[in-house]
Each structure stands twice: as structure tokens, then as C-alpha cells.
Coordinates of C-alpha atoms in Angstrom, one line a residue:
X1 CA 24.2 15.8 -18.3
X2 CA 21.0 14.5 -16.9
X3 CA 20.7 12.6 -13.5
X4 CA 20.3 9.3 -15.9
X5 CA 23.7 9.4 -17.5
X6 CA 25.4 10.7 -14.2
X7 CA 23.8 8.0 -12.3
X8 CA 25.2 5.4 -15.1
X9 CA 28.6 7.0 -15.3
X10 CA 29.0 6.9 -11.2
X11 CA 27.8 3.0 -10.5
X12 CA 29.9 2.2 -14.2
X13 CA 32.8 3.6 -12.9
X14 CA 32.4 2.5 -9.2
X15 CA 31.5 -1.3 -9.9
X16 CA 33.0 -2.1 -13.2
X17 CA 29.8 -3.6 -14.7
X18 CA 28.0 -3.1 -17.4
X19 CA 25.0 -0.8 -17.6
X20 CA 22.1 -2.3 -19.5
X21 CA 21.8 -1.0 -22.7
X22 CA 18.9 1.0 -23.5
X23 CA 18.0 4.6 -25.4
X24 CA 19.2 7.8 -24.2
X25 CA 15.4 8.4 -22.5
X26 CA 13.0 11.4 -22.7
X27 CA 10.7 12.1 -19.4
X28 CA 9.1 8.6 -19.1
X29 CA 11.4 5.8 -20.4
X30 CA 11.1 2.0 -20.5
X31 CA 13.5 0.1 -21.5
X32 CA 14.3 -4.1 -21.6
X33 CA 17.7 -4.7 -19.7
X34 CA 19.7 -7.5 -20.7
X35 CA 19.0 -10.9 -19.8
X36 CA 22.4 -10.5 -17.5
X37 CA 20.5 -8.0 -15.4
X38 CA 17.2 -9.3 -15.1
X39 CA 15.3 -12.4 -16.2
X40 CA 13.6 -12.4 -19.6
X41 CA 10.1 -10.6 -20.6
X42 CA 10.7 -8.2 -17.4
X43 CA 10.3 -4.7 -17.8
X44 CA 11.9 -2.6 -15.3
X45 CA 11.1 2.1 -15.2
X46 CA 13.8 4.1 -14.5
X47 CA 12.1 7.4 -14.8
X48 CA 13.3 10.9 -14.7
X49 CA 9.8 12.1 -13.3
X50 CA 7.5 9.5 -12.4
X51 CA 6.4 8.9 -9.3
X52 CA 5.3 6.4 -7.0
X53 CA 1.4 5.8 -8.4
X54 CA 2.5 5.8 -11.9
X55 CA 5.3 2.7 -11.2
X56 CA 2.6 0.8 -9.9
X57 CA 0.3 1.9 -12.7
X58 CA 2.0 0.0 -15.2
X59 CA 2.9 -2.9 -12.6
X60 CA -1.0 -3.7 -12.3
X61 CA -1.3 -2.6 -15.8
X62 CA 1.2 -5.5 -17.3
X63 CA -0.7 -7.6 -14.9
X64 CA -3.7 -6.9 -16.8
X65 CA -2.5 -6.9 -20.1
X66 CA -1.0 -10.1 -19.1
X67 CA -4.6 -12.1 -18.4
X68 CA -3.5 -11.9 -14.7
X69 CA -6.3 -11.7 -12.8
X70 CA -5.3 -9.5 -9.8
X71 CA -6.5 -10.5 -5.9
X72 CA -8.8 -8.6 -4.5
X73 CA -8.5 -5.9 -2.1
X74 CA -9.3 -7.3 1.3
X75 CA -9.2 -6.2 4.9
X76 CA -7.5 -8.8 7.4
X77 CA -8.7 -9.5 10.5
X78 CA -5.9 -9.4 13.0
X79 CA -5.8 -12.8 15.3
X80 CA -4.2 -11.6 18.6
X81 CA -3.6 -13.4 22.2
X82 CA -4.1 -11.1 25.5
X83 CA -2.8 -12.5 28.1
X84 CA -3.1 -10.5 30.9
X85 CA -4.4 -11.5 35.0
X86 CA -6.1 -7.9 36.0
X87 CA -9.8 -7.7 35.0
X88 CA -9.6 -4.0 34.3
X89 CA -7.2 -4.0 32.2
X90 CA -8.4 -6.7 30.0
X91 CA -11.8 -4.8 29.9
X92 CA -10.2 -1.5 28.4
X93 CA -8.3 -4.3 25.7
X94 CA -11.2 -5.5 25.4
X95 CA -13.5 -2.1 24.6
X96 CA -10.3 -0.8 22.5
X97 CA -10.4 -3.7 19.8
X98 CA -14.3 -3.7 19.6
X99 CA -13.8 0.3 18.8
X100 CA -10.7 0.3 16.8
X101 CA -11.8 -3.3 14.4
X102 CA -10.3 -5.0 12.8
X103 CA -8.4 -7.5 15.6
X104 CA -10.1 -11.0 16.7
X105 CA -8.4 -11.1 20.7
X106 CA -8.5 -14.3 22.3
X107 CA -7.6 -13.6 25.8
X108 CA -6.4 -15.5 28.7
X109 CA -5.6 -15.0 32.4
X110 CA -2.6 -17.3 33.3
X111 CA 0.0 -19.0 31.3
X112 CA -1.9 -21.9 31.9
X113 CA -5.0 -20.8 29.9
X114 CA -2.6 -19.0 27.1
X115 CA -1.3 -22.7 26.9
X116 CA -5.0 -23.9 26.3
X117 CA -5.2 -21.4 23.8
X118 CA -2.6 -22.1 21.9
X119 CA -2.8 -25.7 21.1
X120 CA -6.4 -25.6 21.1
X121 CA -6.7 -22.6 17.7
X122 CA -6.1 -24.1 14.0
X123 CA -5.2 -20.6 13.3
X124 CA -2.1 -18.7 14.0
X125 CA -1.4 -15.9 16.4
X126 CA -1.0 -13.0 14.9
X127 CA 0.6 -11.2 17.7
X128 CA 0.6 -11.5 21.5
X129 CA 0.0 -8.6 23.6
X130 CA 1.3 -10.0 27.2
X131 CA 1.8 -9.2 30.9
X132 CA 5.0 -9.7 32.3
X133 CA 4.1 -11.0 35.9
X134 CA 1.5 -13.5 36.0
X135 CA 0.5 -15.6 39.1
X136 CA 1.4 -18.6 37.6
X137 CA 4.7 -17.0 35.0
X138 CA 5.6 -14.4 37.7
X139 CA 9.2 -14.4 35.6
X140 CA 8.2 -13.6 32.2
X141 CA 7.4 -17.1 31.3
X142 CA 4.9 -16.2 29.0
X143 CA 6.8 -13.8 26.6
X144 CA 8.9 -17.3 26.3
X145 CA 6.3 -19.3 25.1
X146 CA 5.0 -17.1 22.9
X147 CA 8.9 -16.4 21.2
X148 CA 9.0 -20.0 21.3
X149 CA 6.0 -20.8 19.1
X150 CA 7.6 -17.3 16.5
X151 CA 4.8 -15.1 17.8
X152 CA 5.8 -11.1 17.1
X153 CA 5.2 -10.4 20.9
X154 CA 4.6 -7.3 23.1
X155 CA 5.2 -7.2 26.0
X156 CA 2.6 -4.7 29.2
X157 CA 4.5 -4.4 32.5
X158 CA 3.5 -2.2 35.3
X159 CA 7.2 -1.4 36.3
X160 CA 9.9 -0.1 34.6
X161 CA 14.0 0.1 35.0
X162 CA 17.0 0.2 32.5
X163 CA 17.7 -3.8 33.6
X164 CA 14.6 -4.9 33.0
X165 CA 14.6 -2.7 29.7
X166 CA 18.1 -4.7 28.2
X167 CA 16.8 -7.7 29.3
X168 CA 13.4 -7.7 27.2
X169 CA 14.3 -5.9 24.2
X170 CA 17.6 -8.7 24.3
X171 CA 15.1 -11.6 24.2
X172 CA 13.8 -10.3 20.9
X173 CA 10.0 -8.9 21.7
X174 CA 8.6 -6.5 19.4
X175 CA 8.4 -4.0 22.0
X176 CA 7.3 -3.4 25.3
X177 CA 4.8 -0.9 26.5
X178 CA 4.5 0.2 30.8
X179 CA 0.7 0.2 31.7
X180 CA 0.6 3.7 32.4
X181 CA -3.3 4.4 31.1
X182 CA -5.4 4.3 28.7
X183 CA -3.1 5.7 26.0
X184 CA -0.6 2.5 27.0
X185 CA -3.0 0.3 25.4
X186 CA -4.3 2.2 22.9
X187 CA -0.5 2.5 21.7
X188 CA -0.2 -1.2 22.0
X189 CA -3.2 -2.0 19.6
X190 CA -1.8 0.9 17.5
X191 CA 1.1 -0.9 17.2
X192 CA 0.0 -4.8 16.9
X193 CA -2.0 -2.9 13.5
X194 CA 1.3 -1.4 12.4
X195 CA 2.8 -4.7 12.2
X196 CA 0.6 -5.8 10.3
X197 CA 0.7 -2.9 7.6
X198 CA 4.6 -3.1 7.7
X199 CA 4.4 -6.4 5.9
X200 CA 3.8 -4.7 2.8
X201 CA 6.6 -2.1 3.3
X202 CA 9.6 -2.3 1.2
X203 CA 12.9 -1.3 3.4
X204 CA 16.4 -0.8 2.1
X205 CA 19.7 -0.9 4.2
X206 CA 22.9 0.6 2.1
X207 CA 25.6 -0.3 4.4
X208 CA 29.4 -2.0 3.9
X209 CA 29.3 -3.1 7.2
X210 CA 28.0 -7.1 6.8
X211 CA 27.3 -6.7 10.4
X212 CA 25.3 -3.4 10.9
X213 CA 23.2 -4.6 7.6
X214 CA 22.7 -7.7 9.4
X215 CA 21.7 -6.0 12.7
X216 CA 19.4 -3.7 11.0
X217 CA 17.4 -6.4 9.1
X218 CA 17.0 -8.7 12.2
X219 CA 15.4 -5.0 13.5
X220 CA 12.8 -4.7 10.6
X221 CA 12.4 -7.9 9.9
X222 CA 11.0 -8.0 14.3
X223 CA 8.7 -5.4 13.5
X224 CA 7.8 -7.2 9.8
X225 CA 9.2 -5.0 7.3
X226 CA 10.3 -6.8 4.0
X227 CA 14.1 -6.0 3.8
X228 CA 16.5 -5.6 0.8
X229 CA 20.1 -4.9 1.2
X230 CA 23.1 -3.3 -0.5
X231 CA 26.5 -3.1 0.5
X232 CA 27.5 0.2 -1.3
X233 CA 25.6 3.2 -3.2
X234 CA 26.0 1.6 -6.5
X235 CA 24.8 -1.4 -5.7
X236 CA 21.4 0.4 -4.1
X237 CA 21.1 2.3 -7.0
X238 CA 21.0 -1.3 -8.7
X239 CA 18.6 -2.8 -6.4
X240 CA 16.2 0.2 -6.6
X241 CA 15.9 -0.2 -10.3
X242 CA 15.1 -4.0 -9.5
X243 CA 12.7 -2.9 -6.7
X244 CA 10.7 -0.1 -7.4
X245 CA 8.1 -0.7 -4.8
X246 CA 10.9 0.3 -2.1
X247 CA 9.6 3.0 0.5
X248 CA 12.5 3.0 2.6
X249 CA 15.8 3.9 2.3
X250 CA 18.2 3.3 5.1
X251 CA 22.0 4.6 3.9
X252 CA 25.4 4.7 6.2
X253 CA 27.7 7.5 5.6
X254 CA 30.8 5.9 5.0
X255 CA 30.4 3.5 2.4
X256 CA 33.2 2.8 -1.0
X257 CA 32.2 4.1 -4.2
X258 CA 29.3 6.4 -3.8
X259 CA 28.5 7.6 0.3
X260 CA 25.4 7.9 1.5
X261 CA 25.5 11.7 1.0
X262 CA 26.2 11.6 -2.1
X263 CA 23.4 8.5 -2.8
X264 CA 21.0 10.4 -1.3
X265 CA 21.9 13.5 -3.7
X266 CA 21.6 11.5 -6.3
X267 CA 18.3 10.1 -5.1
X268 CA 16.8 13.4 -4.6
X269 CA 16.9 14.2 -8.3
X270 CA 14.4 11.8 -8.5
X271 CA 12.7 10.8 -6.3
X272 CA 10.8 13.2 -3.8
X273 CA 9.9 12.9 0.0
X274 CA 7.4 11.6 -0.3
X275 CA 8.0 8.5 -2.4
X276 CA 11.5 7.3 -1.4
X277 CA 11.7 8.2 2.3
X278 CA 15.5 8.4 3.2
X279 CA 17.0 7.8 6.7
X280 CA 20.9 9.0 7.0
X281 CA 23.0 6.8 9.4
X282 CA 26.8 7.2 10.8
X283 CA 29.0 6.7 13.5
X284 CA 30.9 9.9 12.6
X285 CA 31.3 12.1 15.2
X286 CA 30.5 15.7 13.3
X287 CA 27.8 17.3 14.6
X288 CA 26.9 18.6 11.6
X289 CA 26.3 15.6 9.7
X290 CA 22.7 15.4 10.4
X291 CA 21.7 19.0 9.4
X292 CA 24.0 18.4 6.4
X293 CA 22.1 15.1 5.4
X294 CA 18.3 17.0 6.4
X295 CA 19.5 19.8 4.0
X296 CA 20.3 17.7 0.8
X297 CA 17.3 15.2 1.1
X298 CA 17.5 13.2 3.9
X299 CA 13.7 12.6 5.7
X300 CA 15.4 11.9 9.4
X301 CA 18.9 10.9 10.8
X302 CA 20.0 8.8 13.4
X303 CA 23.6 8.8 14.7
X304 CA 25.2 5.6 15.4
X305 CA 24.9 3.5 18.1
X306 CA 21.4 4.2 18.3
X307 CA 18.8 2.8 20.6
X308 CA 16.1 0.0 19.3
X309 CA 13.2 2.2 20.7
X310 CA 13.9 5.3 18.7
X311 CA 14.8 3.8 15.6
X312 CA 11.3 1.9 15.6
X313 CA 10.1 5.2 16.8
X314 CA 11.7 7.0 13.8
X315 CA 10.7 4.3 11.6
X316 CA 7.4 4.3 12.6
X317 CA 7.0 8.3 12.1
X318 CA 8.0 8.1 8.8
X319 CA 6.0 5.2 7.6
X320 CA 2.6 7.6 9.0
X321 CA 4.0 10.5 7.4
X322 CA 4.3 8.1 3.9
X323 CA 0.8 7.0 4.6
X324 CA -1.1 10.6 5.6
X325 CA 0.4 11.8 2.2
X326 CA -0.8 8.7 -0.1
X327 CA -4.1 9.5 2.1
X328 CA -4.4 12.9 0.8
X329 CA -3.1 12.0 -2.8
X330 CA -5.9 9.8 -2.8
X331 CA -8.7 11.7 -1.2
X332 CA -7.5 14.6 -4.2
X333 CA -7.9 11.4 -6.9
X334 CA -11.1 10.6 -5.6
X335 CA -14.9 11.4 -6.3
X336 CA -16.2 12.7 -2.9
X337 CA -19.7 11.2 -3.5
X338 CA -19.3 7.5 -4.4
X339 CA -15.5 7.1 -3.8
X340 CA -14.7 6.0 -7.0
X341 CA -12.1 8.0 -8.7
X342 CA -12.6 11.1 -10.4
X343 CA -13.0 12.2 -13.8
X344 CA -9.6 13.5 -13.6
X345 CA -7.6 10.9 -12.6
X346 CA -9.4 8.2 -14.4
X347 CA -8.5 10.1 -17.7
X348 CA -4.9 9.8 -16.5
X349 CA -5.2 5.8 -15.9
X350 CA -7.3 4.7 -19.0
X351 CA -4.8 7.2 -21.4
X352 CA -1.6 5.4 -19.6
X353 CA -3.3 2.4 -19.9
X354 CA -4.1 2.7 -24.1
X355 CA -0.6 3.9 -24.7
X356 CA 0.9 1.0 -22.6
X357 CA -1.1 -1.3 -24.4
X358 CA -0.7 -0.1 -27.8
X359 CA 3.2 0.1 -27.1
X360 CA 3.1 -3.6 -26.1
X361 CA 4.1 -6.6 -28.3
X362 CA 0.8 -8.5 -28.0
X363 CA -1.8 -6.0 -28.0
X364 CA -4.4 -7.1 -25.8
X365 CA -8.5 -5.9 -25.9
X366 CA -9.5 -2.9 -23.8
X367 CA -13.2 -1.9 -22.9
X368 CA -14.1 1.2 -22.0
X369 CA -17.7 1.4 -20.7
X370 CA -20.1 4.4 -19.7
X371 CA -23.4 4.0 -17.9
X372 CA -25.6 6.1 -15.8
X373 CA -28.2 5.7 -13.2
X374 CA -31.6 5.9 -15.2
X375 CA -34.1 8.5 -14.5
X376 CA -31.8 10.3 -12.0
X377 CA -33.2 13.5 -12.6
X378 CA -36.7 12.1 -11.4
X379 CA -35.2 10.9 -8.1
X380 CA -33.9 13.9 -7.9
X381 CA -37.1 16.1 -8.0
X382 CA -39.2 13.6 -5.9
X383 CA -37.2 12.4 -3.4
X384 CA -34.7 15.6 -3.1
X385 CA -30.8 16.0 -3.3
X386 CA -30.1 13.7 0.1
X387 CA -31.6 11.1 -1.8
X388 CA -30.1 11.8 -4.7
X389 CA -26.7 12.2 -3.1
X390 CA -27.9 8.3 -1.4
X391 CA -28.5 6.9 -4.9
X392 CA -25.4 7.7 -6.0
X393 CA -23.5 6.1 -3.1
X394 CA -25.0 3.1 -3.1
X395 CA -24.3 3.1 -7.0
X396 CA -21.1 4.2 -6.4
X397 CA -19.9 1.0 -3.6
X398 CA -21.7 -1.8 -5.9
X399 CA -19.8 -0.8 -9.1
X400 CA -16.4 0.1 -7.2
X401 CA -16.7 -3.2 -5.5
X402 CA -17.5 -5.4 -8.9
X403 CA -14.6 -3.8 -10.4
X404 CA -12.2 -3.5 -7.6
X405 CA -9.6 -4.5 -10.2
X406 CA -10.1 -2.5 -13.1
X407 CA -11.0 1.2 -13.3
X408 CA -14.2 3.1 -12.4
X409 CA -15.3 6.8 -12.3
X410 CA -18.2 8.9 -12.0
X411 CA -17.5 12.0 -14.8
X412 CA -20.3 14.3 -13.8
X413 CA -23.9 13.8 -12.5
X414 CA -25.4 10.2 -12.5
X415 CA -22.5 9.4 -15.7
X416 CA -20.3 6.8 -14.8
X417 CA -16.8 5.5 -17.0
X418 CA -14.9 2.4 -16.4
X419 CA -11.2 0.8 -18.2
X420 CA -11.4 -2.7 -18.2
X421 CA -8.0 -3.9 -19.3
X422 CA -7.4 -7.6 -20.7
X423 CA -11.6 -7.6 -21.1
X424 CA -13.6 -7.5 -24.7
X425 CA -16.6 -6.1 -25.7
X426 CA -18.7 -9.3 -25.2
X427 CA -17.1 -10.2 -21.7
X428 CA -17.6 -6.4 -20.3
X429 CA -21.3 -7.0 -21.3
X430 CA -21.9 -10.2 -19.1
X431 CA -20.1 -8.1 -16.6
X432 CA -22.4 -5.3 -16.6
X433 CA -25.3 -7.5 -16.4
X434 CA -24.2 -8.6 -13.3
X435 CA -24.0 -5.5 -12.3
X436 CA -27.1 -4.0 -13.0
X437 CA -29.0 -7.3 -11.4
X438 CA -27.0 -6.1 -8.0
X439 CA -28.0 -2.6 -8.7
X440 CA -32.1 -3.6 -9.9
X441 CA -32.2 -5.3 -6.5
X442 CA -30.6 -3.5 -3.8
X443 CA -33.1 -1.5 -2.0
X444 CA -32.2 2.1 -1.2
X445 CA -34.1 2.7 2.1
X446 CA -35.5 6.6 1.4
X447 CA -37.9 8.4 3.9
X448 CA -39.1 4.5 4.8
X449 CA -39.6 3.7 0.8
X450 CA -37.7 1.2 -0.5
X451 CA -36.2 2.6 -3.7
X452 CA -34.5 0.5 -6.6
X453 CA -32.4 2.0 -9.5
X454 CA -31.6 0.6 -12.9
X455 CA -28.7 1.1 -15.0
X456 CA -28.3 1.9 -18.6
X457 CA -24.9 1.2 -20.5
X458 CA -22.4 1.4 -23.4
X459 CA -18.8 -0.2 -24.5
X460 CA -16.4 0.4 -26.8
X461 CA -13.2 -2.0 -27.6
X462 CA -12.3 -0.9 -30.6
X463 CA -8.2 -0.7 -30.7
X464 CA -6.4 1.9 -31.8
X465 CA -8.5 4.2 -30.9
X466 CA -7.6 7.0 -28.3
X467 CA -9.8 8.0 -24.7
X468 CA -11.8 11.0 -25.6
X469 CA -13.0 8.3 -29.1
X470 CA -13.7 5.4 -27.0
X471 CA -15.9 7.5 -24.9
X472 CA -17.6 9.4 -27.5
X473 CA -18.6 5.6 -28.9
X474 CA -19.2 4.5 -25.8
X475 CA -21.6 7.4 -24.7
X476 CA -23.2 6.6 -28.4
X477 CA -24.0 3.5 -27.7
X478 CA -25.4 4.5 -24.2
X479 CA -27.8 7.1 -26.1
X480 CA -28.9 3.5 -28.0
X481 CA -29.6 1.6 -24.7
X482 CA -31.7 4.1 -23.0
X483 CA -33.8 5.2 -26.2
X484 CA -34.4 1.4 -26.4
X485 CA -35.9 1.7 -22.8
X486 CA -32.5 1.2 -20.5
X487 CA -31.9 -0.9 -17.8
X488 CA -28.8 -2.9 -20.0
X489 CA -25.2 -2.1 -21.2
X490 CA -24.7 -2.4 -25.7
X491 CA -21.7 -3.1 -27.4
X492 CA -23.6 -2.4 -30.6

């Protein structure tokens, strides 16, 4: 029986309710659930196979489909208060956010001046990175206005004792760090960025207890986590279908109708490590518990009562781990030259993408594009392989960035693809133009000559038609636009 019915048969039996009706699936299945499970024209996966990239494949691919535009990817700029009295140690702050980027520290010396601050900024803090003893808030004064005004605060101290320990983490700071050296603060920035990056983390606590649940997502929520919960295996089972963006998985032991163990059994079949992290919890006093949870699937353990600073600690660990290995998947997906993806990969998106589409009610247009850089070899023989290698680049971070929402390659040599999903023939012309003006006119500095590129093009949108037939049309139509002297993309 596969892990699909066994799955169905155990939360069926468990709950009472009503699994949503759907065809026995093959490898990849999608089906419509009922409107009693979810609201109307959503499509939930429940795959055998598929992993992580693929589910949010065909999220951003319904987007597109859809005439959604997506947002843009964009890098944040962290707003962060330093409040800290000794001039060294704001100077190594200081030096540390220049090197690391990405945070905008506003810093004062007294509570006084973080008062200023405060009510003088339009913007919101961030986060506060703050001393415990100041001359004018030797008490910890400042940690309280900052909690008071809902800033995620930590806090530096040059002193430490298991009193003073209770008393801080009780008041509900994000953590505190003991100024010890350089590493202290580096840790401290480390950790104001991983607040930030939690906020598009997807945690789930499985626990019967109302109160441990509770206690947890007060925990996560501190450190900015976005939290769903479940009160038994069947019902997380349920909420992962509903959820499939979830990283996290936090399960108790002891729980009615299907344990932890046995959830994360279950889990295992289908998802692997390194998609669906799993954290085992209990208050059970076997000792073997945690080698017996590690064994069957579990990514780490934690026995219960546990202390704040190694759950964040373990929680922290395996969000990097998650992160190293979507790293490397990418780095594997990607061309090394421009940083667009590879040929590879892209056929895997554009042929999910045409079978998606040609599956769907509506079928919506799809162009598929292929251009090159013009005269490449030419460059190539008078300027040499670095500047070749240049060209492509800066060829390479134009088009990636003009079609940060779509899908773009390079296939081999100066030969470029693209997937434009939701776009026709006509629109992926206008823009291409665009395009090429960017690329006519950027200046590729080359042994002190100023260098400029052009771009010749093709698209094909015809439907019904399947990747490797696109692309020949596409590349026909290519061959038309550079014997008519190149420098534009034809849909004709």
C-alpha cells in the first residue's frame, strides 16, 4: 500500500473526517480537494516524490499562469539601534555592519539619545542591539523601552550570572550576548540578520498540550518565525498538505492518534532531510528516545524541559544546515559564468511549466525566447577569453535582472533561452527591446576600451507545442534576425 493510502487510512481512522476525494495518484499528483477542505480554485500537491523546488515551481507557476505579476526579488536593508556608552565597542559595531551590509545602525550613547532617536525616525527599528548598564539606565532601562515600543531586542552585558540570566530571557529579549570579543558582536549582527531571514521561515509545532504549543510559538514567534500549529499527528499531516512551504517540523512524543514517532515515520517516506527538517520533543524519561527518533528521521531532539538558549541554538543550526543545502542545490542549478540557470535545469522549468499550462483549464500564452550576444566569436579573438568571459557577465546580470520573474539560461556559448509564462509573442518582443537598449548601452570597460554588445533574438508562443519545438522555432527565427543584420528579437 503506498505511503498515500496509509497516510489517508491513519488520519481517516484517527479523526473521523473525510479525506478529500481525488485519484489513486501516480509519482506526481494534483488533485482539487473539496470545497470543505479548502477554499475554491485552490490547488493543493501531495506528492509521493517531489520535493521542495518543484512545490514552489508550480506555486510561482500558477502565479504566472494566473496574470499575477510576481514582486521582485529585493534585498532589505536592516534598520537597527546600537545603544551602547563605550567608544570601542561601538567602533568594532560599527566596522562589523560596514563589512558584513546590509544593516543601516543608528547608534546612541545614553538612553537619553536612544530616546531622541526613537521619536525622532519615521521608520521603524528593526532590532536593538543594547548595553545593559548605561550611565544614565544603569538598571536595564533601555532593554525596557525598547520592549515597550515591540522592538525584537538584544541585549550586550559585560557580566554574566544565572540571576541575571532568568531575569533577561523572562522579560522577553531576543537574546543576550556577554561582550567577550570580537566574535560577541560578530554573533550579535549574525543574529539581528537571522531574524530577519526567519520571517520567511515556515515552523510547525505538533503537540496536545495547548500550553507547550503555546509556549513554543511565543518562542518562534521572539525570534520571528511564522508559526502553524497542530494538536495531533493527523491534524499536521492536514496542515502540511495546506502548507507546503513548511520548513520546520516541531513534534512531541506523546500525542493521541498518531505520535510523533510514528509522524515522523510517516514523514520520512516523503519528505527528506533536507526539505522538511524534523525536531523530536518529550518529557519521557527513556534515554533512548533520542537515538530512536535520530534513527527513523528525526534532524535533532530536544528532551523536555529544555532551555530557551539551546532550543534557539538548535533551531538556529538547522535553519543554516537548510540553507547551506538550498545553497549548493542552487550553485548545481546554476550557470557558473553569468548566474543565470543552466541549460539543465531550465529544461526542467520551461517542460513543467508547458505541461502545467497545457493541463490547466484556461490555457494561458507562453514565450519561449533565444538570443545570443552578436559577434561573440570576434570579441573573443580580439579582446581574449577574460573578456569574453566579461561580456558574458555583464550580459548575463542585465537579462537575469529584467527577468527576475520569469526564466533565463545561457545553453552553451554566447546562446541564451528564456520561459516567459502569462507573456505573448508581441509582449516578449517589446520586452526584449528593452533589453537590448540596456545591453547596446552599457559599456563593458576592457583593457581601458569601452566595449558595447548587441543582441540578436527569436520567440516562439505557439501552444501545444512541446520545449525542444519551441526552441527549434525560436532558434529559426534567431537565424532570421541575425541574417537580417541583428541587434533585435522576431516573432516572425
Amino acid at each position: 500500500m503506498s505511503i498515500l493510502y496509509r497516510l489517508r487510512h491513519r488520519v481517516v481512522r484517527a479523526s473521523g473526517s473525510s479525506w478529500p476525494q481525488a485519484s489513486k495518484p501516480s509519482g506526481f499528483a494534483m488533485a482539487k480537494f473539496s470545497s470543505s477542505c479548502v477554499p475554491k480554485s485552490r490547488y493543493w500537491c501531495w506528492s509521493l516524490n517531489r520535493q521542495l523546488q518543484s512545490r514552489r515551481l508550480y506555486c510561482k507557476t500558477i502565479h504566472c499562469l494566473q496574470g499575477q505579476e510576481l514582486p521582485p526579488v529585493m534585498t532589505h536593508t536592516i534598520k537597527l539601534l546600537v545603544v551602547e556608552d563605550s567608544v570601542m565597542t561601538t567602533k568594532i559595531i560599527r566596522h562589523l555592519c560596514l563589512k558584513t551590509g546590509g544593516i543601516d545602525a543608528r547608534y546612541a550613547s545614553s538612553r537619553a539619545e536612544a530616546i531622541s532617536i526613537l521619536d525622532s525616525e519615521q521608520d521603524e527599528f528593526f532590532a536593538a542591539l543594547v548595553d545593559l548598564n548605561l550611565p544614565d539606565a544603569p538598571d536595564g532601562e533601555v532593554v525596557e523601552l525598547c520592549l515597550s515600543r515591540k522592538i525584537p531586542t538584544i541585549v550586550l552585558t559585560g557580566s554574566f550570572s544565572e540571576e541575571r540570566r532568568e531575569r533577561l530571557l523572562a522579560t522577553g529579549i531576543v537574546d543576550y550576548v556577554i561582550k567577550e570579543g570580537r566574535y560577541s558582536y560578530n554573533y550579535a549582527l549574525r543574529l539581528v540578520k537571522r531574524l530577519k531571514a526567519n520571517e520567511g521561515i515556515k515552523v510547525m509545532i505538533a503537540d496536545d498540550s495547548k500550553t507547550a504549543r503555546h509556549y513554543l510559538r511565543d518562542l518562534l514567534k521572539r525570534h520571528r518565525y511564522e508559526v502553524v500549529e497542530a494538536e495531533n499527528g493527523a491534524e499536521a499531516i492536514r496542515q502540511l498538505m495546506a502548507h507546503t512551504d513548511t520548513r520546520i517540523l516541531i513534534a512531541d512524543y506523546n500525542m493521541p492518534q498518531i505520535d510523533g514517532f510514528q509522524l515522523t515515520q510517516l514523514l520520512r517516506d516523503k519528505y527528506e532531510k533536507t526539505d522538511l527538517v524534523i525536531l523530536g520533543l518529550s518529557g519521557e524519561g527513556q534515554s533512548s528516545l533520542s537515538a530512536k527518533f535520530i534513527k527513523n528521521g528525526a534532524n535533532d531532539f530536544l528532551r523536555k524541559p529544555f532551555n530557551q538558549e539551546e532550543f534557539y541554538c538548535r533551531m538556529m543550526n538547522c535553519v543554516e544546515t537548510l540553507e547551506l543545502v538550498e545553497q549548493l542545490r542552487d550553485s548545481l542549478r546554476r550557470d557558473s559564468a553569468t548566474g543565470l540557470w543552466n541549460a539543465n535545469h531550465f529544461r526542467e522549468l520551461a517542460t513543467e511549466l508547458l505541461e502545467t499550462n497545457e493541463a490547466a483549464e484556461h490555457v494561458k500564452p507562453i514565450s519561449i525566447a533565444v538570443f545570443e550576444i552578436d559577434d561573440f566569436d570576434k570579441i573573443n579573438a580580439d579582446y581574449g577569453r577574460d573578456a569574453a568571459d566579461r561580456v558574458l557577465r555583464t550580459v548575463g546580470e542585465i537579462v537575469g535582472e529584467a527577468l527576475s520573474r520569469f526564466y533565463a539560461c545561457r545553453q552553451m556559448g554566447p546562446t541564451f533561452a528564456a520561459a516567459l509564462p502569462g507573456i505573448d509573442a508581441a509582449r516578449c518582443v517589446t520586452l526584449f527591446d528593452g533589453i537590448i537598449a540596456r545591453v547596446n548601452n552599457h559599456d563593458i570597460e576592457i583593457d581601458g576600451h569601452k566595449l558595447n554588445v548587441a543582441l540578436s533574438g527569436g520567440v516562439s508562443d505557439a501552444t501545444g507545442l512541446s520545449l525542444d519545438k519551441h526552441l527549434e522555432q525560436a532558434e529559426r527565427r534567431l537565424q532570421n534576425a541575425r541574417t537580417e543584420g541583428g541587434n533585435y528579437m522576431t516573432a516572425g
